[in-house]
């Protein structure tokens, strides 16, 4: 593959990721969560399973602890998350999603399903599954981080 082709492929992948992020965000806003930015969604992806400390969230997002702390302050203030005592570390606080945070997460999942549904219509089921498998080989572990 020539350099120009590699650059074109890179640009296409970045454009697809940017479009996906934007369309999921638009779907979240359309479902009543207009006070969030896409960066909040990347944080919710880390908080969703079992919560996280600010330090863990900072590592996931690729930002400083101070930046992660500010983001946590925002989502707590808006009612999407809450701080709880950490079950395994008395010095740490666990940030977990509230019911509002889970509702927003479900809205993002629904928006993502709409976008991917459009890919199925455009490419077909087999090609979407093949694309998924190929991309999973390239980036098997994530984390998915916002582009700051």
PDB file of C-alpha atoms in Angstrom:
ATOM      1  CA  UNK A   1       0.000   0.000   0.000  1.00  0.00           C
ATOM      2  CA  UNK A   2       1.370   3.386  -0.955  1.00  0.00           C
ATOM      3  CA  UNK A   3       1.606   6.250   1.515  1.00  0.00           C
ATOM      4  CA  UNK A   4      -1.208   8.131  -0.190  1.00  0.00           C
ATOM      5  CA  UNK A   5      -3.462   5.077   0.035  1.00  0.00           C
ATOM      6  CA  UNK A   6      -2.592   4.577   3.702  1.00  0.00           C
ATOM      7  CA  UNK A   7      -3.423   8.218   4.352  1.00  0.00           C
ATOM      8  CA  UNK A   8      -6.729   7.900   2.488  1.00  0.00           C
ATOM      9  CA  UNK A   9      -7.644   4.789   4.489  1.00  0.00           C
ATOM     10  CA  UNK A  10      -6.725   6.581   7.719  1.00  0.00           C
ATOM     11  CA  UNK A  11      -8.864   9.577   6.763  1.00  0.00           C
ATOM     12  CA  UNK A  12     -11.789   7.313   5.908  1.00  0.00           C
ATOM     13  CA  UNK A  13     -11.606   5.485   9.251  1.00  0.00           C
ATOM     14  CA  UNK A  14     -11.388   8.787  11.130  1.00  0.00           C
ATOM     15  CA  UNK A  15     -14.321  10.180   9.156  1.00  0.00           C
ATOM     16  CA  UNK A  16     -16.404   7.083   9.941  1.00  0.00           C
ATOM     17  CA  UNK A  17     -15.552   7.329  13.651  1.00  0.00           C
ATOM     18  CA  UNK A  18     -16.326  11.043  13.708  1.00  0.00           C
ATOM     19  CA  UNK A  19     -19.629  10.519  11.905  1.00  0.00           C
ATOM     20  CA  UNK A  20     -20.579   7.698  14.271  1.00  0.00           C
ATOM     21  CA  UNK A  21     -19.758   9.816  17.334  1.00  0.00           C
ATOM     22  CA  UNK A  22     -21.711  12.785  15.996  1.00  0.00           C
ATOM     23  CA  UNK A  23     -24.760  10.734  15.029  1.00  0.00           C
ATOM     24  CA  UNK A  24     -24.875   8.957  18.397  1.00  0.00           C
ATOM     25  CA  UNK A  25     -24.588  12.341  20.115  1.00  0.00           C
ATOM     26  CA  UNK A  26     -27.425  13.732  17.989  1.00  0.00           C
ATOM     27  CA  UNK A  27     -29.541  10.697  18.898  1.00  0.00           C
ATOM     28  CA  UNK A  28     -28.830  11.217  22.599  1.00  0.00           C
ATOM     29  CA  UNK A  29     -29.781  14.906  22.331  1.00  0.00           C
ATOM     30  CA  UNK A  30     -32.964  13.999  20.425  1.00  0.00           C
ATOM     31  CA  UNK A  31     -33.889  11.652  23.286  1.00  0.00           C
ATOM     32  CA  UNK A  32     -33.774  14.482  25.812  1.00  0.00           C
ATOM     33  CA  UNK A  33     -30.163  14.619  27.001  1.00  0.00           C
ATOM     34  CA  UNK A  34     -29.162  17.950  25.479  1.00  0.00           C
ATOM     35  CA  UNK A  35     -26.872  18.998  28.331  1.00  0.00           C
ATOM     36  CA  UNK A  36     -24.080  16.558  27.444  1.00  0.00           C
ATOM     37  CA  UNK A  37     -21.127  16.497  25.064  1.00  0.00           C
ATOM     38  CA  UNK A  38     -19.719  13.423  23.324  1.00  0.00           C
ATOM     39  CA  UNK A  39     -16.878  13.384  25.879  1.00  0.00           C
ATOM     40  CA  UNK A  40     -19.447  12.602  28.570  1.00  0.00           C
ATOM     41  CA  UNK A  41     -20.484   9.526  26.614  1.00  0.00           C
ATOM     42  CA  UNK A  42     -16.908   8.264  26.549  1.00  0.00           C
ATOM     43  CA  UNK A  43     -16.836   8.662  30.335  1.00  0.00           C
ATOM     44  CA  UNK A  44     -20.187   6.871  30.715  1.00  0.00           C
ATOM     45  CA  UNK A  45     -18.766   3.938  28.738  1.00  0.00           C
ATOM     46  CA  UNK A  46     -16.162   3.494  31.498  1.00  0.00           C
ATOM     47  CA  UNK A  47     -18.550   4.139  34.377  1.00  0.00           C
ATOM     48  CA  UNK A  48     -21.314   1.875  33.075  1.00  0.00           C
ATOM     49  CA  UNK A  49     -20.094  -1.565  34.098  1.00  0.00           C
ATOM     50  CA  UNK A  50     -19.280  -1.139  37.793  1.00  0.00           C
ATOM     51  CA  UNK A  51     -18.294   2.482  38.285  1.00  0.00           C
ATOM     52  CA  UNK A  52     -14.761   3.844  38.426  1.00  0.00           C
ATOM     53  CA  UNK A  53     -12.537   6.093  40.462  1.00  0.00           C
ATOM     54  CA  UNK A  54     -11.459   9.457  39.087  1.00  0.00           C
ATOM     55  CA  UNK A  55      -7.982   7.985  38.545  1.00  0.00           C
ATOM     56  CA  UNK A  56      -9.393   5.082  36.510  1.00  0.00           C
ATOM     57  CA  UNK A  57     -11.594   7.439  34.506  1.00  0.00           C
ATOM     58  CA  UNK A  58      -8.626   9.726  33.782  1.00  0.00           C
ATOM     59  CA  UNK A  59      -6.623   6.768  32.485  1.00  0.00           C
ATOM     60  CA  UNK A  60      -9.551   5.634  30.318  1.00  0.00           C
ATOM     61  CA  UNK A  61     -10.025   9.096  28.810  1.00  0.00           C
ATOM     62  CA  UNK A  62      -6.330   9.856  28.486  1.00  0.00           C
ATOM     63  CA  UNK A  63      -6.593  13.044  30.545  1.00  0.00           C
ATOM     64  CA  UNK A  64      -5.219  14.329  33.839  1.00  0.00           C
ATOM     65  CA  UNK A  65      -6.908  13.492  37.122  1.00  0.00           C
ATOM     66  CA  UNK A  66      -7.861  17.163  37.395  1.00  0.00           C
ATOM     67  CA  UNK A  67      -9.649  17.091  34.022  1.00  0.00           C
ATOM     68  CA  UNK A  68     -11.430  13.849  34.924  1.00  0.00           C
ATOM     69  CA  UNK A  69     -12.423  15.337  38.272  1.00  0.00           C
ATOM     70  CA  UNK A  70     -13.956  18.353  36.516  1.00  0.00           C
ATOM     71  CA  UNK A  71     -15.895  16.063  34.193  1.00  0.00           C
ATOM     72  CA  UNK A  72     -17.123  14.044  37.182  1.00  0.00           C
ATOM     73  CA  UNK A  73     -18.200  17.264  38.909  1.00  0.00           C
ATOM     74  CA  UNK A  74     -20.245  18.140  35.792  1.00  0.00           C
ATOM     75  CA  UNK A  75     -22.036  14.814  35.512  1.00  0.00           C
ATOM     76  CA  UNK A  76     -22.700  14.653  39.259  1.00  0.00           C
ATOM     77  CA  UNK A  77     -24.100  18.195  39.229  1.00  0.00           C
ATOM     78  CA  UNK A  78     -26.363  17.282  36.283  1.00  0.00           C
ATOM     79  CA  UNK A  79     -27.615  14.135  38.004  1.00  0.00           C
ATOM     80  CA  UNK A  80     -25.999  11.535  35.740  1.00  0.00           C
ATOM     81  CA  UNK A  81     -23.612  10.080  38.312  1.00  0.00           C
ATOM     82  CA  UNK A  82     -22.943  10.040  42.026  1.00  0.00           C
ATOM     83  CA  UNK A  83     -19.975   9.503  44.284  1.00  0.00           C
ATOM     84  CA  UNK A  84     -20.083   6.541  46.654  1.00  0.00           C
ATOM     85  CA  UNK A  85     -17.615   5.070  49.122  1.00  0.00           C
ATOM     86  CA  UNK A  86     -15.287   2.660  47.350  1.00  0.00           C
ATOM     87  CA  UNK A  87     -15.970  -0.880  48.606  1.00  0.00           C
ATOM     88  CA  UNK A  88     -12.307  -1.882  48.490  1.00  0.00           C
ATOM     89  CA  UNK A  89     -10.473   1.365  49.310  1.00  0.00           C
ATOM     90  CA  UNK A  90     -11.616   3.635  52.123  1.00  0.00           C
ATOM     91  CA  UNK A  91      -9.553   6.514  50.671  1.00  0.00           C
ATOM     92  CA  UNK A  92     -11.192   6.408  47.231  1.00  0.00           C
ATOM     93  CA  UNK A  93     -14.627   7.349  45.939  1.00  0.00           C
ATOM     94  CA  UNK A  94     -16.418   5.266  43.334  1.00  0.00           C
ATOM     95  CA  UNK A  95     -18.239   7.203  40.613  1.00  0.00           C
ATOM     96  CA  UNK A  96     -21.367   5.342  39.468  1.00  0.00           C
ATOM     97  CA  UNK A  97     -24.159   6.175  37.077  1.00  0.00           C
ATOM     98  CA  UNK A  98     -27.523   7.202  38.495  1.00  0.00           C
ATOM     99  CA  UNK A  99     -30.801   6.143  36.908  1.00  0.00           C
ATOM    100  CA  UNK A 100     -30.561   9.291  34.747  1.00  0.00           C
ATOM    101  CA  UNK A 101     -27.056   8.212  33.681  1.00  0.00           C
ATOM    102  CA  UNK A 102     -28.306   4.729  32.807  1.00  0.00           C
ATOM    103  CA  UNK A 103     -31.217   6.254  30.837  1.00  0.00           C
ATOM    104  CA  UNK A 104     -28.723   8.330  28.869  1.00  0.00           C
ATOM    105  CA  UNK A 105     -26.603   5.230  28.263  1.00  0.00           C
ATOM    106  CA  UNK A 106     -29.669   3.396  26.934  1.00  0.00           C
ATOM    107  CA  UNK A 107     -30.401   6.386  24.677  1.00  0.00           C
ATOM    108  CA  UNK A 108     -26.851   6.166  23.286  1.00  0.00           C
ATOM    109  CA  UNK A 109     -27.279   2.436  22.682  1.00  0.00           C
ATOM    110  CA  UNK A 110     -30.519   3.075  20.790  1.00  0.00           C
ATOM    111  CA  UNK A 111     -28.877   5.811  18.718  1.00  0.00           C
ATOM    112  CA  UNK A 112     -25.939   3.510  17.928  1.00  0.00           C
ATOM    113  CA  UNK A 113     -28.366   0.791  16.851  1.00  0.00           C
ATOM    114  CA  UNK A 114     -30.008   3.243  14.449  1.00  0.00           C
ATOM    115  CA  UNK A 115     -26.671   4.203  12.913  1.00  0.00           C
ATOM    116  CA  UNK A 116     -25.495   0.606  12.554  1.00  0.00           C
ATOM    117  CA  UNK A 117     -28.913  -0.306  11.164  1.00  0.00           C
ATOM    118  CA  UNK A 118     -28.231   2.163   8.375  1.00  0.00           C
ATOM    119  CA  UNK A 119     -24.917   0.431   7.725  1.00  0.00           C
ATOM    120  CA  UNK A 120     -26.786  -2.879   7.396  1.00  0.00           C
ATOM    121  CA  UNK A 121     -29.065  -1.317   4.786  1.00  0.00           C
ATOM    122  CA  UNK A 122     -26.088   0.120   2.901  1.00  0.00           C
ATOM    123  CA  UNK A 123     -23.617  -2.766   3.143  1.00  0.00           C
ATOM    124  CA  UNK A 124     -25.637  -5.824   4.127  1.00  0.00           C
ATOM    125  CA  UNK A 125     -25.443  -7.977   7.244  1.00  0.00           C
ATOM    126  CA  UNK A 126     -22.459 -10.080   6.156  1.00  0.00           C
ATOM    127  CA  UNK A 127     -20.297  -7.093   5.238  1.00  0.00           C
ATOM    128  CA  UNK A 128     -21.075  -5.283   8.497  1.00  0.00           C
ATOM    129  CA  UNK A 129     -20.147  -8.395  10.484  1.00  0.00           C
ATOM    130  CA  UNK A 130     -16.946  -8.726   8.446  1.00  0.00           C
ATOM    131  CA  UNK A 131     -16.120  -5.056   9.063  1.00  0.00           C
ATOM    132  CA  UNK A 132     -16.716  -5.541  12.782  1.00  0.00           C
ATOM    133  CA  UNK A 133     -14.455  -8.590  12.852  1.00  0.00           C
ATOM    134  CA  UNK A 134     -11.686  -6.805  10.961  1.00  0.00           C
ATOM    135  CA  UNK A 135     -11.817  -3.718  13.164  1.00  0.00           C
ATOM    136  CA  UNK A 136     -11.837  -5.891  16.291  1.00  0.00           C
ATOM    137  CA  UNK A 137      -8.561  -7.423  15.122  1.00  0.00           C
ATOM    138  CA  UNK A 138      -7.020  -3.974  14.639  1.00  0.00           C
ATOM    139  CA  UNK A 139      -8.275  -2.479  17.912  1.00  0.00           C
ATOM    140  CA  UNK A 140      -9.235  -5.379  20.198  1.00  0.00           C
ATOM    141  CA  UNK A 141      -9.046  -3.676  23.566  1.00  0.00           C
ATOM    142  CA  UNK A 142      -9.801   0.030  23.295  1.00  0.00           C
ATOM    143  CA  UNK A 143     -10.340   2.076  25.318  1.00  0.00           C
ATOM    144  CA  UNK A 144     -12.434   4.321  23.185  1.00  0.00           C
ATOM    145  CA  UNK A 145     -11.221   7.832  23.879  1.00  0.00           C
ATOM    146  CA  UNK A 146     -12.500  11.187  22.739  1.00  0.00           C
ATOM    147  CA  UNK A 147     -10.345  13.222  20.403  1.00  0.00           C
ATOM    148  CA  UNK A 148      -9.686  16.323  22.465  1.00  0.00           C
TER     149      UNK A 148
END
